[in-house]
Tab-separated table of C-alpha atoms in Angstrom:
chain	number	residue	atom	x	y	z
B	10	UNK	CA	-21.341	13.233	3.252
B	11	UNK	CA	-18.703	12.789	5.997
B	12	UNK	CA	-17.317	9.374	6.326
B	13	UNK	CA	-18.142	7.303	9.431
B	14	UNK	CA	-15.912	4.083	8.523
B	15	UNK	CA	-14.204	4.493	5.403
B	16	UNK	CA	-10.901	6.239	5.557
B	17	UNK	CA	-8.272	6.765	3.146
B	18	UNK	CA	-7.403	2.699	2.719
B	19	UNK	CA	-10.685	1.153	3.950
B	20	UNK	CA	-11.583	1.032	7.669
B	21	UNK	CA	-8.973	0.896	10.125
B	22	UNK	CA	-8.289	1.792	13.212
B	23	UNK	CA	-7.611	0.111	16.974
B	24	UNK	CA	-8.876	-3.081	17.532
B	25	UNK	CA	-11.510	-3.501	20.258
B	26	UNK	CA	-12.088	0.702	19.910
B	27	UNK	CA	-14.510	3.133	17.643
B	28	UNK	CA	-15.071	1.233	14.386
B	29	UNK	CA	-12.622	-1.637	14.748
B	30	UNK	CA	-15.259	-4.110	16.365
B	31	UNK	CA	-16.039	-7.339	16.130
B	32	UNK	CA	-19.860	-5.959	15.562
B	33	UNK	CA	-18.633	-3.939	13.109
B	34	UNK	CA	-17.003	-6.622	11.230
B	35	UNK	CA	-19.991	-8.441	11.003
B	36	UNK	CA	-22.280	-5.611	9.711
B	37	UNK	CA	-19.469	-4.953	7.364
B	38	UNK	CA	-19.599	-8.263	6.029
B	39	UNK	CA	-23.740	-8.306	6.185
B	40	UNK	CA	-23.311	-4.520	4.249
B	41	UNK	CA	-21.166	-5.247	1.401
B	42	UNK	CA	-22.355	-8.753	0.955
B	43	UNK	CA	-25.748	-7.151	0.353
B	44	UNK	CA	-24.247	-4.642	-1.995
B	45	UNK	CA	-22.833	-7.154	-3.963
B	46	UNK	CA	-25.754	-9.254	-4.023
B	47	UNK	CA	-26.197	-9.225	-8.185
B	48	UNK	CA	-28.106	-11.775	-9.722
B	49	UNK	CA	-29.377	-15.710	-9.078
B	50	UNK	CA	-25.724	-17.063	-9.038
B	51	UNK	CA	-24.323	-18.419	-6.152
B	52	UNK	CA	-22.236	-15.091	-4.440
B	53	UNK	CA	-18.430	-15.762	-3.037
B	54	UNK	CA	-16.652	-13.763	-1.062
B	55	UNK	CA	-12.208	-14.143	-0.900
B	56	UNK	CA	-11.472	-13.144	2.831
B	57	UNK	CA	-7.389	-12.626	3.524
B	58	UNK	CA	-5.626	-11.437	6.257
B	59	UNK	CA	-2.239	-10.465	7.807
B	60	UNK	CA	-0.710	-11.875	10.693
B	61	UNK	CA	-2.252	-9.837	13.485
B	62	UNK	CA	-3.706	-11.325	16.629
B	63	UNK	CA	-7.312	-9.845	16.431
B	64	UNK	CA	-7.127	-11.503	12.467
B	65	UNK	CA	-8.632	-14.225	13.988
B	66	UNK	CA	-11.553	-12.457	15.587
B	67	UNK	CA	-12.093	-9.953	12.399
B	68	UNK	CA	-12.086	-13.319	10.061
B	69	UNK	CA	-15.047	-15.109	11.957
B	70	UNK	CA	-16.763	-11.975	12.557
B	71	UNK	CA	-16.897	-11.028	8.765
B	72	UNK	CA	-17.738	-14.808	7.928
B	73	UNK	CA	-20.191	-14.546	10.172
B	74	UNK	CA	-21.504	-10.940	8.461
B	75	UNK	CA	-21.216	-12.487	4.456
B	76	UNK	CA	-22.794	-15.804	5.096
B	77	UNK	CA	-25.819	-14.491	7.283
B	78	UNK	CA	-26.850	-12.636	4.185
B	79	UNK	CA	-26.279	-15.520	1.909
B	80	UNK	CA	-22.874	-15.542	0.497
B	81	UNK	CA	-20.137	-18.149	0.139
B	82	UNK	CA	-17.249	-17.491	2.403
B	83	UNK	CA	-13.344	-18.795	1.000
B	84	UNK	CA	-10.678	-18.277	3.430
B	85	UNK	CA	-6.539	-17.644	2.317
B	86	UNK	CA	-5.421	-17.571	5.433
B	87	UNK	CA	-2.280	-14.819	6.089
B	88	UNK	CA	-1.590	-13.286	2.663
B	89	UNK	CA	-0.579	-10.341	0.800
B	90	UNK	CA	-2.848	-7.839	0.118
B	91	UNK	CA	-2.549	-8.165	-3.872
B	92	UNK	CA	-2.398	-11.800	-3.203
B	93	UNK	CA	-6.214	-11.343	-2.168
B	94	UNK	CA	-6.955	-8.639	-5.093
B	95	UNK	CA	-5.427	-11.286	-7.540
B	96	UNK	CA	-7.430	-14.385	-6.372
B	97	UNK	CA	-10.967	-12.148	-6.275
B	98	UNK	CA	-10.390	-12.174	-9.731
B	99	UNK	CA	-9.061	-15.336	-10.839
B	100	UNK	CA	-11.782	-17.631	-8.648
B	101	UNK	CA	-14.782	-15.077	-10.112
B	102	UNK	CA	-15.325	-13.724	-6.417
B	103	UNK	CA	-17.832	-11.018	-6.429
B	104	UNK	CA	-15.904	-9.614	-3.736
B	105	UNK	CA	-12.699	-9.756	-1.391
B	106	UNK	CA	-11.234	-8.651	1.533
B	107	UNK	CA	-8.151	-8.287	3.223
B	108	UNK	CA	-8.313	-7.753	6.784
B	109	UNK	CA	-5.170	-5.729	8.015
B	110	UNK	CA	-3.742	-2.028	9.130
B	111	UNK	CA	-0.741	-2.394	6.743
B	112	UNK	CA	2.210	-1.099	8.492
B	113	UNK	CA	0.415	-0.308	11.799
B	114	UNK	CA	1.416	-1.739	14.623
B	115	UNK	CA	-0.301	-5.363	15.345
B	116	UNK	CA	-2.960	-3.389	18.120
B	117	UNK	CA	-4.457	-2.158	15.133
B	118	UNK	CA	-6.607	-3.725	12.371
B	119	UNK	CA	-8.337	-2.661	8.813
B	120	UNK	CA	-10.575	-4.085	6.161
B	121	UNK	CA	-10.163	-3.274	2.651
B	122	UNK	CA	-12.653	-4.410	0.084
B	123	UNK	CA	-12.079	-5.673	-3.650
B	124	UNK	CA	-14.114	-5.421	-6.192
B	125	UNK	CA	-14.725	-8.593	-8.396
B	126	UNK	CA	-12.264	-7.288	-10.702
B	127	UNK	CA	-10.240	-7.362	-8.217
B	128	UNK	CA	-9.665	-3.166	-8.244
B	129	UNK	CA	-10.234	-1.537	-4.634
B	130	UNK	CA	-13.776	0.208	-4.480
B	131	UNK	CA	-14.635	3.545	-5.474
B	132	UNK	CA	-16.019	6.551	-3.440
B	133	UNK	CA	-19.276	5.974	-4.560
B	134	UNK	CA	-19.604	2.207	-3.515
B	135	UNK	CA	-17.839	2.679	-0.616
B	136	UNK	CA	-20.351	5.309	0.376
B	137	UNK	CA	-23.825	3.127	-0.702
B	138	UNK	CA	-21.876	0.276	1.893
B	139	UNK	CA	-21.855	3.089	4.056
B	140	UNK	CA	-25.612	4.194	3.665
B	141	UNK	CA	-26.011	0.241	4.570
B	142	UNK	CA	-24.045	-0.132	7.495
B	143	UNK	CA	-26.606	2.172	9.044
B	144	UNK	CA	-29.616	0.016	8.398
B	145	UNK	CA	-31.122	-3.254	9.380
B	146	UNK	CA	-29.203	-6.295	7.428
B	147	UNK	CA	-31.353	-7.969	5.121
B	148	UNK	CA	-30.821	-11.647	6.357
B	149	UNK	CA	-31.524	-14.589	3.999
B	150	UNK	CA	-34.004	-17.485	5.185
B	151	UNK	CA	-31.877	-20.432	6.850
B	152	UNK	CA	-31.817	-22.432	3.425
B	153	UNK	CA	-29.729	-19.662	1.969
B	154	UNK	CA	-27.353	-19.078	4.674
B	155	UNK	CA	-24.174	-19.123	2.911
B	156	UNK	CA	-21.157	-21.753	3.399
B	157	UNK	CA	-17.464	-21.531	4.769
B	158	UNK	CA	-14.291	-22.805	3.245
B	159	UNK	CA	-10.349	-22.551	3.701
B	160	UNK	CA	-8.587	-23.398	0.454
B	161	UNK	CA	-5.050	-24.738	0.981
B	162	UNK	CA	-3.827	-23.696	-2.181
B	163	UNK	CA	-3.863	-19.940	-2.125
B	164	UNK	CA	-0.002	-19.487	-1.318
B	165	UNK	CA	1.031	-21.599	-4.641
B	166	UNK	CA	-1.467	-19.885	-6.710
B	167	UNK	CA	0.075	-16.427	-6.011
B	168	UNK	CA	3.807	-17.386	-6.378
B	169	UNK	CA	3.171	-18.888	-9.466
B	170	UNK	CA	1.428	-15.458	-10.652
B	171	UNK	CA	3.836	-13.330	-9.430
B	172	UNK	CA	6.919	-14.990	-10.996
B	173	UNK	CA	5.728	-14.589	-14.387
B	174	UNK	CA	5.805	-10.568	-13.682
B	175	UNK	CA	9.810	-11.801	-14.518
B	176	UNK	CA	11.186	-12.867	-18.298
B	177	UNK	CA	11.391	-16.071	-18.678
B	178	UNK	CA	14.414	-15.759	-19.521
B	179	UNK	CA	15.802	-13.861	-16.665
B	180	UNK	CA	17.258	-15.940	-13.373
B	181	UNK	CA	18.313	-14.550	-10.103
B	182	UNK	CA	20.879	-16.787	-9.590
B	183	UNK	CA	24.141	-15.362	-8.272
B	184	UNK	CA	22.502	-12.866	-6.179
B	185	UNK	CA	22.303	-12.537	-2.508
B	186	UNK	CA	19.433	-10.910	-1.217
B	187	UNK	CA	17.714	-10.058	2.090
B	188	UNK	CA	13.697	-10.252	2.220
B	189	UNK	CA	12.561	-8.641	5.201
B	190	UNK	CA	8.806	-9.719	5.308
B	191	UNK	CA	7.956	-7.558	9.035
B	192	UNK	CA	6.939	-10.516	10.275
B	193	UNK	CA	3.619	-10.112	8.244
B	194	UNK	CA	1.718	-11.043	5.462
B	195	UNK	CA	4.357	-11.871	2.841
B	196	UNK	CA	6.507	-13.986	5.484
B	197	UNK	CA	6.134	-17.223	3.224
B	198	UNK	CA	5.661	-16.044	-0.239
B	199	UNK	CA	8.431	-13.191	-0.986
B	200	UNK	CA	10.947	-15.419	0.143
B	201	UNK	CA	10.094	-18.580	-1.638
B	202	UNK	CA	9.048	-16.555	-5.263
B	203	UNK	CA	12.533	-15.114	-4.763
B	204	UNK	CA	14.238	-17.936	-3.831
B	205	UNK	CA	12.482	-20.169	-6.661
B	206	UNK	CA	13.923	-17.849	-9.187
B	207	UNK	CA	17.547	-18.428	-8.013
B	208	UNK	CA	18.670	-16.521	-5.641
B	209	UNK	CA	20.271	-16.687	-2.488
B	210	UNK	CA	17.584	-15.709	-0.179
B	211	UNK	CA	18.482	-14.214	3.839
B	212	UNK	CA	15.097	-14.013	5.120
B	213	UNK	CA	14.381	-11.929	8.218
B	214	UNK	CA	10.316	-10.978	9.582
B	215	UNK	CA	9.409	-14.185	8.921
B	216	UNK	CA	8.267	-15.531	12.148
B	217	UNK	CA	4.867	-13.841	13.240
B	218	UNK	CA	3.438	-14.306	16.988
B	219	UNK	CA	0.442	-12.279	16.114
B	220	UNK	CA	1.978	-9.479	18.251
B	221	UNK	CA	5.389	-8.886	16.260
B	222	UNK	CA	4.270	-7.281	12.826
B	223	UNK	CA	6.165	-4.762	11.914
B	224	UNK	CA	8.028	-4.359	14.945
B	225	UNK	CA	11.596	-3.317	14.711
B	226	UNK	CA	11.341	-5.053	11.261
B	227	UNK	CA	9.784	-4.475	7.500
B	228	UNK	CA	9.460	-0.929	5.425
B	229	UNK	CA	8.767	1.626	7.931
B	230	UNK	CA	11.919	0.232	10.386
B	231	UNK	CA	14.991	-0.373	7.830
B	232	UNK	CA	17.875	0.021	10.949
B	233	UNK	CA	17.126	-4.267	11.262
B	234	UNK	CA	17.344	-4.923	7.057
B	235	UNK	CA	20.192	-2.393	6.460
B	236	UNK	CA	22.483	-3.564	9.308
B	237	UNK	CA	21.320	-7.289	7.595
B	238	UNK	CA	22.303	-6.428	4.658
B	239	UNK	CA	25.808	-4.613	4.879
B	240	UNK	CA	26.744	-7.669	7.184
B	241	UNK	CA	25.732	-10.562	5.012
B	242	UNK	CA	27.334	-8.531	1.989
B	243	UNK	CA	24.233	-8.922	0.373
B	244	UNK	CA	23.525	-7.144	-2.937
B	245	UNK	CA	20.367	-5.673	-2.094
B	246	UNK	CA	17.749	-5.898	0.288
B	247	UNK	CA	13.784	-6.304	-0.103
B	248	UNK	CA	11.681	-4.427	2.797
B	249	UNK	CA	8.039	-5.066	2.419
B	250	UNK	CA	5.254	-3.896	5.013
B	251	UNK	CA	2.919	-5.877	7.373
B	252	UNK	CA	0.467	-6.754	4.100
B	253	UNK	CA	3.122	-6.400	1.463
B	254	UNK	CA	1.704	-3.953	-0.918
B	255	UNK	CA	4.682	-1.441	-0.091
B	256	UNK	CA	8.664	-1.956	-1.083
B	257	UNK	CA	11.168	-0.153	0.032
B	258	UNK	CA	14.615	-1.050	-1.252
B	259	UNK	CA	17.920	-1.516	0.423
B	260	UNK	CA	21.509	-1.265	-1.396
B	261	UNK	CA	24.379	-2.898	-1.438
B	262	UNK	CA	25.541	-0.036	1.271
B	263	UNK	CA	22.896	-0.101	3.609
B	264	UNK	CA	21.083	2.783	2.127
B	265	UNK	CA	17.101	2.884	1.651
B	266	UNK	CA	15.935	3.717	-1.539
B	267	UNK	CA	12.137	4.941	-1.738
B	268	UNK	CA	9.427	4.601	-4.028
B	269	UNK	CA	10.435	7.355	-6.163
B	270	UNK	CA	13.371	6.372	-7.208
B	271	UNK	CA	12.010	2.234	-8.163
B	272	UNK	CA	9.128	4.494	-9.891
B	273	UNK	CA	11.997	6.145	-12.134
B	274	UNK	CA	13.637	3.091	-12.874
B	275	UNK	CA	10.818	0.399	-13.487
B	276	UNK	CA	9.662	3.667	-15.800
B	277	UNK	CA	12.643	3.964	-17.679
B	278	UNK	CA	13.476	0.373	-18.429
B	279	UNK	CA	9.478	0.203	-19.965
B	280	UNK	CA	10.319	3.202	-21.808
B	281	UNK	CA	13.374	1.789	-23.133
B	282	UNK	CA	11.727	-1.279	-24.791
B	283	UNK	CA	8.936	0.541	-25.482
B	284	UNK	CA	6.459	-1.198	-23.056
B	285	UNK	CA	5.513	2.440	-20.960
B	286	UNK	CA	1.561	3.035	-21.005
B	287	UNK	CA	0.113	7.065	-20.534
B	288	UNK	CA	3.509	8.984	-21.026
B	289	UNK	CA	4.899	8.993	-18.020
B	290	UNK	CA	4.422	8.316	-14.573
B	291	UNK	CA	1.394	8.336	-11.780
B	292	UNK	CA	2.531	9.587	-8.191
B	293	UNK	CA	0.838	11.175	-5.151
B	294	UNK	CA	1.336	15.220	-3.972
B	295	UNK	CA	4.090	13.692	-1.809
B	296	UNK	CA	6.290	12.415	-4.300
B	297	UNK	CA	9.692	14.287	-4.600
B	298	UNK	CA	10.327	16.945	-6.898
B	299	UNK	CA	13.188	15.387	-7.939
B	300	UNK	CA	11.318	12.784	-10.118
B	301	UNK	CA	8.952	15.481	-11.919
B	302	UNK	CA	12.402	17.126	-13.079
B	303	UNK	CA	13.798	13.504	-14.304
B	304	UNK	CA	10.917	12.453	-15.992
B	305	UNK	CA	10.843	15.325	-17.670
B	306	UNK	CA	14.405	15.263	-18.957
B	307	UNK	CA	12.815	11.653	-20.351
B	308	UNK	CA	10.298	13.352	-22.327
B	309	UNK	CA	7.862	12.082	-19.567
B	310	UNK	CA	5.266	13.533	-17.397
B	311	UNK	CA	4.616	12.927	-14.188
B	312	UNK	CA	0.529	13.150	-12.830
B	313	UNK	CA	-0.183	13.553	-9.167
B	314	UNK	CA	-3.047	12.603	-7.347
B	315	UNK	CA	-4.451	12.793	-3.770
B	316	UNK	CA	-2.520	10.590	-1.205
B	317	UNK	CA	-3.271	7.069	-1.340
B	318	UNK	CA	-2.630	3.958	-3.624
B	319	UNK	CA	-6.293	4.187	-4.772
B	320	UNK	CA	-6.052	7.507	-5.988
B	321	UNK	CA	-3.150	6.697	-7.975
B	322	UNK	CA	-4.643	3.972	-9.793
B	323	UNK	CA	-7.824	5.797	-10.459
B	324	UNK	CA	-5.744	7.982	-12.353
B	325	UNK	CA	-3.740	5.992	-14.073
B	326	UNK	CA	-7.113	3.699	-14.795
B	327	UNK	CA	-8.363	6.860	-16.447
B	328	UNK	CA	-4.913	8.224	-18.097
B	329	UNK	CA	-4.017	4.915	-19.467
B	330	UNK	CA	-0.662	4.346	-17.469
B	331	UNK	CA	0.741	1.326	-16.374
B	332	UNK	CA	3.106	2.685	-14.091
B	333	UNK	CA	2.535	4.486	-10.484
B	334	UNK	CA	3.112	4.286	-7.075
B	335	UNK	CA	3.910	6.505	-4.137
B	336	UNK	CA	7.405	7.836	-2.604
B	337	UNK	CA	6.554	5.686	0.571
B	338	UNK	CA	6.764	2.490	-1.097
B	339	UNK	CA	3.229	1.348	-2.992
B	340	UNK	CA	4.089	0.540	-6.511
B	341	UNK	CA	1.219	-0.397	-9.039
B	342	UNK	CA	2.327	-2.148	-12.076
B	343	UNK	CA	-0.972	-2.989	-14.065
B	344	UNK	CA	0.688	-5.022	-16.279
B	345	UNK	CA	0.920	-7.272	-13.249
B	346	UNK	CA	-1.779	-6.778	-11.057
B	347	UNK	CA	-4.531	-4.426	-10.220
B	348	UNK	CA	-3.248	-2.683	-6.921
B	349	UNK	CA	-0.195	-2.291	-5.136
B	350	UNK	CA	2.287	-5.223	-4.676
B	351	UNK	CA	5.448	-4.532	-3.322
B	352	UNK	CA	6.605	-8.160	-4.379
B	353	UNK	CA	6.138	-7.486	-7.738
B	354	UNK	CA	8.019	-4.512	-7.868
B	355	UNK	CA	11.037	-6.284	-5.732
B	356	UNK	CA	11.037	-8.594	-8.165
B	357	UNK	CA	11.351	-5.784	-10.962
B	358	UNK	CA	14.415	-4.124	-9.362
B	359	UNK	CA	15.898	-8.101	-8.835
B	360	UNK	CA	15.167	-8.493	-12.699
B	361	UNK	CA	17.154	-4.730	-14.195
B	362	UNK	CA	19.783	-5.530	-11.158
B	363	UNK	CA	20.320	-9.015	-13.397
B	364	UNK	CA	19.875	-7.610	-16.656
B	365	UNK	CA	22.466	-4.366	-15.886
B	366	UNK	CA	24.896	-5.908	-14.470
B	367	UNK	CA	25.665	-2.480	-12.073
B	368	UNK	CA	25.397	-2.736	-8.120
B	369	UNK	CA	22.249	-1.284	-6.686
B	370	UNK	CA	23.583	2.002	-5.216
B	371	UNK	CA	24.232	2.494	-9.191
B	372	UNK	CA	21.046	0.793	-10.605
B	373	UNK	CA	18.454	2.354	-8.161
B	374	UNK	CA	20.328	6.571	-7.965
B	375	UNK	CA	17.945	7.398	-11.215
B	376	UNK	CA	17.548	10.930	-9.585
B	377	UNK	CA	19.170	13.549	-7.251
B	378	UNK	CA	16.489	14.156	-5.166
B	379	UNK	CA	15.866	18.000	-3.995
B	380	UNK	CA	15.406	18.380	-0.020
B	381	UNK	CA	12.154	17.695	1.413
B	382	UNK	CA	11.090	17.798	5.036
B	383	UNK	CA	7.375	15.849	6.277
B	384	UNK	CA	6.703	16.805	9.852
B	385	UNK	CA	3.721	15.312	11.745
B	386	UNK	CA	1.768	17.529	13.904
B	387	UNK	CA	-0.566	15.432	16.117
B	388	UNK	CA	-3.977	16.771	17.307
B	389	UNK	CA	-7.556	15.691	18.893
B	390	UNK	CA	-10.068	17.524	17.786
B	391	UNK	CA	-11.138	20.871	15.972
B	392	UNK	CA	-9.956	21.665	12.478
B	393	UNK	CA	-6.634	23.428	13.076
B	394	UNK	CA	-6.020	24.216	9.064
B	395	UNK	CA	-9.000	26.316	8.593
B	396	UNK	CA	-7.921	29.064	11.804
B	397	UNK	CA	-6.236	32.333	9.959
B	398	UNK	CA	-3.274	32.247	11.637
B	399	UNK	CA	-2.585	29.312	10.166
B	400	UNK	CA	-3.660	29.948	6.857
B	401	UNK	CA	-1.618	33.242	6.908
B	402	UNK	CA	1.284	31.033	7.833
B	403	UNK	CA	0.734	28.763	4.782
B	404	UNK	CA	0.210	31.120	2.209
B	405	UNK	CA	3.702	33.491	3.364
B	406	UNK	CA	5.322	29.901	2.894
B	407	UNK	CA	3.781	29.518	-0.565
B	408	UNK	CA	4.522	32.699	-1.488
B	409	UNK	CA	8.172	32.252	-0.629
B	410	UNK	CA	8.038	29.063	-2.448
B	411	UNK	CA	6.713	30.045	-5.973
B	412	UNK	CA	8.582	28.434	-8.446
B	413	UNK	CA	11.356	27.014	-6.324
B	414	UNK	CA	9.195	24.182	-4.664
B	415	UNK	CA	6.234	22.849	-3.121
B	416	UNK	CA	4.183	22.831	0.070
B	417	UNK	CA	1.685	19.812	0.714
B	418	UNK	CA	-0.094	20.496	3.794
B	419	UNK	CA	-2.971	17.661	4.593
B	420	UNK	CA	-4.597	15.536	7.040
B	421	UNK	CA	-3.256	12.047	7.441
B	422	UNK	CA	-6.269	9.533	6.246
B	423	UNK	CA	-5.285	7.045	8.651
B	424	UNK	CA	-4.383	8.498	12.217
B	425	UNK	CA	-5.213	11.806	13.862
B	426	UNK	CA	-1.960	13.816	12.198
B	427	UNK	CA	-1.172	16.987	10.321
B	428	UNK	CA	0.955	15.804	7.696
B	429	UNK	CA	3.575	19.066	6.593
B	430	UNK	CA	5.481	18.729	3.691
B	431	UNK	CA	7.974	21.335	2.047
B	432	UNK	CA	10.459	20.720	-0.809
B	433	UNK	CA	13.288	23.191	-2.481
B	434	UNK	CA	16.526	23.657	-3.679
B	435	UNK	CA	17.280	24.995	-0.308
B	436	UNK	CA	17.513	22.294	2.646
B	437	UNK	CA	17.373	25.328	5.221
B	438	UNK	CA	14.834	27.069	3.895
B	439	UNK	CA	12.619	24.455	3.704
B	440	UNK	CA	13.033	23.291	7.471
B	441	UNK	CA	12.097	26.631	8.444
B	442	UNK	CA	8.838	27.026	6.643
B	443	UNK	CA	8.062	23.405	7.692
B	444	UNK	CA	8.851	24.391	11.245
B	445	UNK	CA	6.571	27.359	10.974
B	446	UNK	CA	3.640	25.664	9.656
B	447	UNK	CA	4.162	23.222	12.303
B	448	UNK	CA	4.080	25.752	15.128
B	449	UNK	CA	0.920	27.306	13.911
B	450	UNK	CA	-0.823	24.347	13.840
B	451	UNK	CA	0.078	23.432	17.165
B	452	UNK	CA	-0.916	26.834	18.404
B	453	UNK	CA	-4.283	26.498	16.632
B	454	UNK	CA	-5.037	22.763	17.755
């Protein structure tokens, strides 16, 4: 059954258009409380959100959707994402949400729904919430109309958890480091569980007018935190996204270092002392071919699954890893949490860059990566990838791939894009099949 609301990463889209509502909200909240209606106890829902102006709105409309079918309503306030995953689970939730686009800009909003094991839904309940959305809400008699909360000590409860994701004997002390928080989520807890563990902390993103998230700041726009960081003479710099489940790592030089790479070495440090789950690594289609050929040269393996973070943990779920991620920045360490947290992770580089004693250009070059090109070919309607010119086009470029590299052709989850990928061992070869995919598809749109 075709999706209606759920995309790749929950429901998202622009606020105030299709299913980014207000009245949406509210029959989410009315559908997923009544999903997770299980028993005689007393149901609670964790609501989080980012720092987006229409967070506001979203919040009261979903409060309004969970307690009109008789569940208790706690609010965080502006947190992580895994902050939210983390507290579903330690305050016996049966349910949480996070209300925000992740690195969208702040005109668009999301929700994304926990579990009360604090593990993103799967398919399946995602589509039964679906099935509800499109019926009448089943609302409780006014004795059973649930209650509404704000806890004040949400912030403290995930810095504390976070920090012990670190040795106890390790300290950061002696290290200068830039958090760049994109004026989002994160903007009060990456800097302060960094800072409590000794370093010197440079924060930048950390003042949010509902209007500013990741604007000219945070893991999709590094030109701000790389200038920061060669200036300061910082030894590394921490880029997180508008909800801070993505990392993306500056060093010492002002270069970016993706999630690949902080997949190899958080892998090979576990391996190392012994602590790596599954074998090897989990990573999406996207991630570079470059780390396949490493981990292999490791005795590891390295499984791929469909584009987004939930995809990758279903798999490693199943495989028994405790490592995975994707090249743009997610990182899911299950030792640590149950989705992605790109504090967590920062905190994992922070912890080998102590322990190593090497800069981070050193540290965080596990892998020469082999050239790959992502184009984005942007259309409104149809289905360009199933016209025959264009599957003509795709399978010449396979063809003159085999065995040399990849092609990853797919429909962004999130936004109305073609998303074409090609990697090899030759740069110009693989900007001219990516060029020519591109073309077709824009002929075909």
């Amino acid at each position: 059954m075709a999706r209606k609301f759920f995309g790749t990463d929950g429901i998202r889209g622009r606020t105030n258009e299709g299913v980014m509502t207000a009245a949406t909200a509210m029959r989410v909240g009315q559908a997923a409380g009544t999903h997770f209606l299980r028993g005689g106890h007393r149901h609670r829902v964790v609501i989080g959100k980012d720092t987006r102006l229409s967070g506001y709105m979203m919040e009261s409309a979903l409060v309004a959707g969970f307690t009109s079918v008789g569940m208790d309503v706690v609010m965080t306030g502006p947190l992580p994402t895994p902050a939210i995953a983390l507290l579903t689970r330690e305050m016996r939730a049966d349910l949480g949400v996070m209300i925000s686009a992740s690195h969208n800009p702040y005109e668009d909003n999301g929700i994304k729904l926990f579990g009360p094991d604090g593990f993103k839904l799967s398919d399946e309940a995602e589509a039964a919430i679906e099935i509800l959305l499109e019926q009448e809400p089943l609302l409780v008699q006014a004795d059973r109309i649930g209650r509404a909360r704000r806890i004040d000590d949400a912030r403290g409860r995930y810095i504390h958890a976070i920090k012990q994701s670190v040795a106890s004997d390790i300290r950061f002390d002696g290290l200068k480091v830039v958090v760049d928080c994109a004026n989002g989520a994160a903007y009060q807890v990456a800097p302060s569980a960094i800072w409590e563990l000794g370093a010197d902390v440079i924060a930048m993103g950390v003042e949010p007018n509902g209007t500013n998230i990741n604007k000219d700041v945070g893991s999709t726009s590094l030109d701000a935190i790389k200038a920061r960081v060669v200036e300061e003479g910082a030894d590394i710099g921490i880029a997180l996204d508008g909800d801070a489940d993505r990392l993306i790592v500056i060093d010492e030089k002002g270069q970016a270092v993706d999630g690949d790479q902080i997949m190899a070495l958080i892998a090979t440090r576990l391996k190392a002392r012994g602590d790596l789950k599954g074998g090897g690594v989990v990573a999406t289609v996207m991630s570079n071919l470059g780390l396949e050929r490493y981990l292999e040269t490791q005795g590891l393996t390295l499984e791929r699954a469909k584009v987004g973070d939930r995809y990758v943990l279903e798999k490693m779920k199943a495989g028994g890893f405790n490592v995975g991620g994707e090249q743009s920045g997610h990182m899911i360490l299950l030792d640590h949490g149950t989705t992605g947290d790109g504090t967590v992770a920062a905190l994992r580089v922070l912890a080998s860059l102590v322990r190593s004693g090497k800069p981070a250009s050193e540290l965080l070059h596990v892998f020469d990566p082999v050239p790959q090109l992502l184009k984005n070919v942007r259309y409104s309607g149809g289905k360009p990838l199933e016209a025959d010119s264009v599957k003509q086009v795709i399978a010449d470029a396979e063809k003159e791939l085999e065995c040399t590299g990849r092609l990853v052709i797919r429909p962004s989850g999130t936004e109305p894009v073609i998303r074409v990928m090609a990697e090899g061992d030759d740069a110009a070869q693989v900007e001219r099949i990516v060029d020519r995919i591109c073309d077709a598809v824009r002929e075909a749109v």
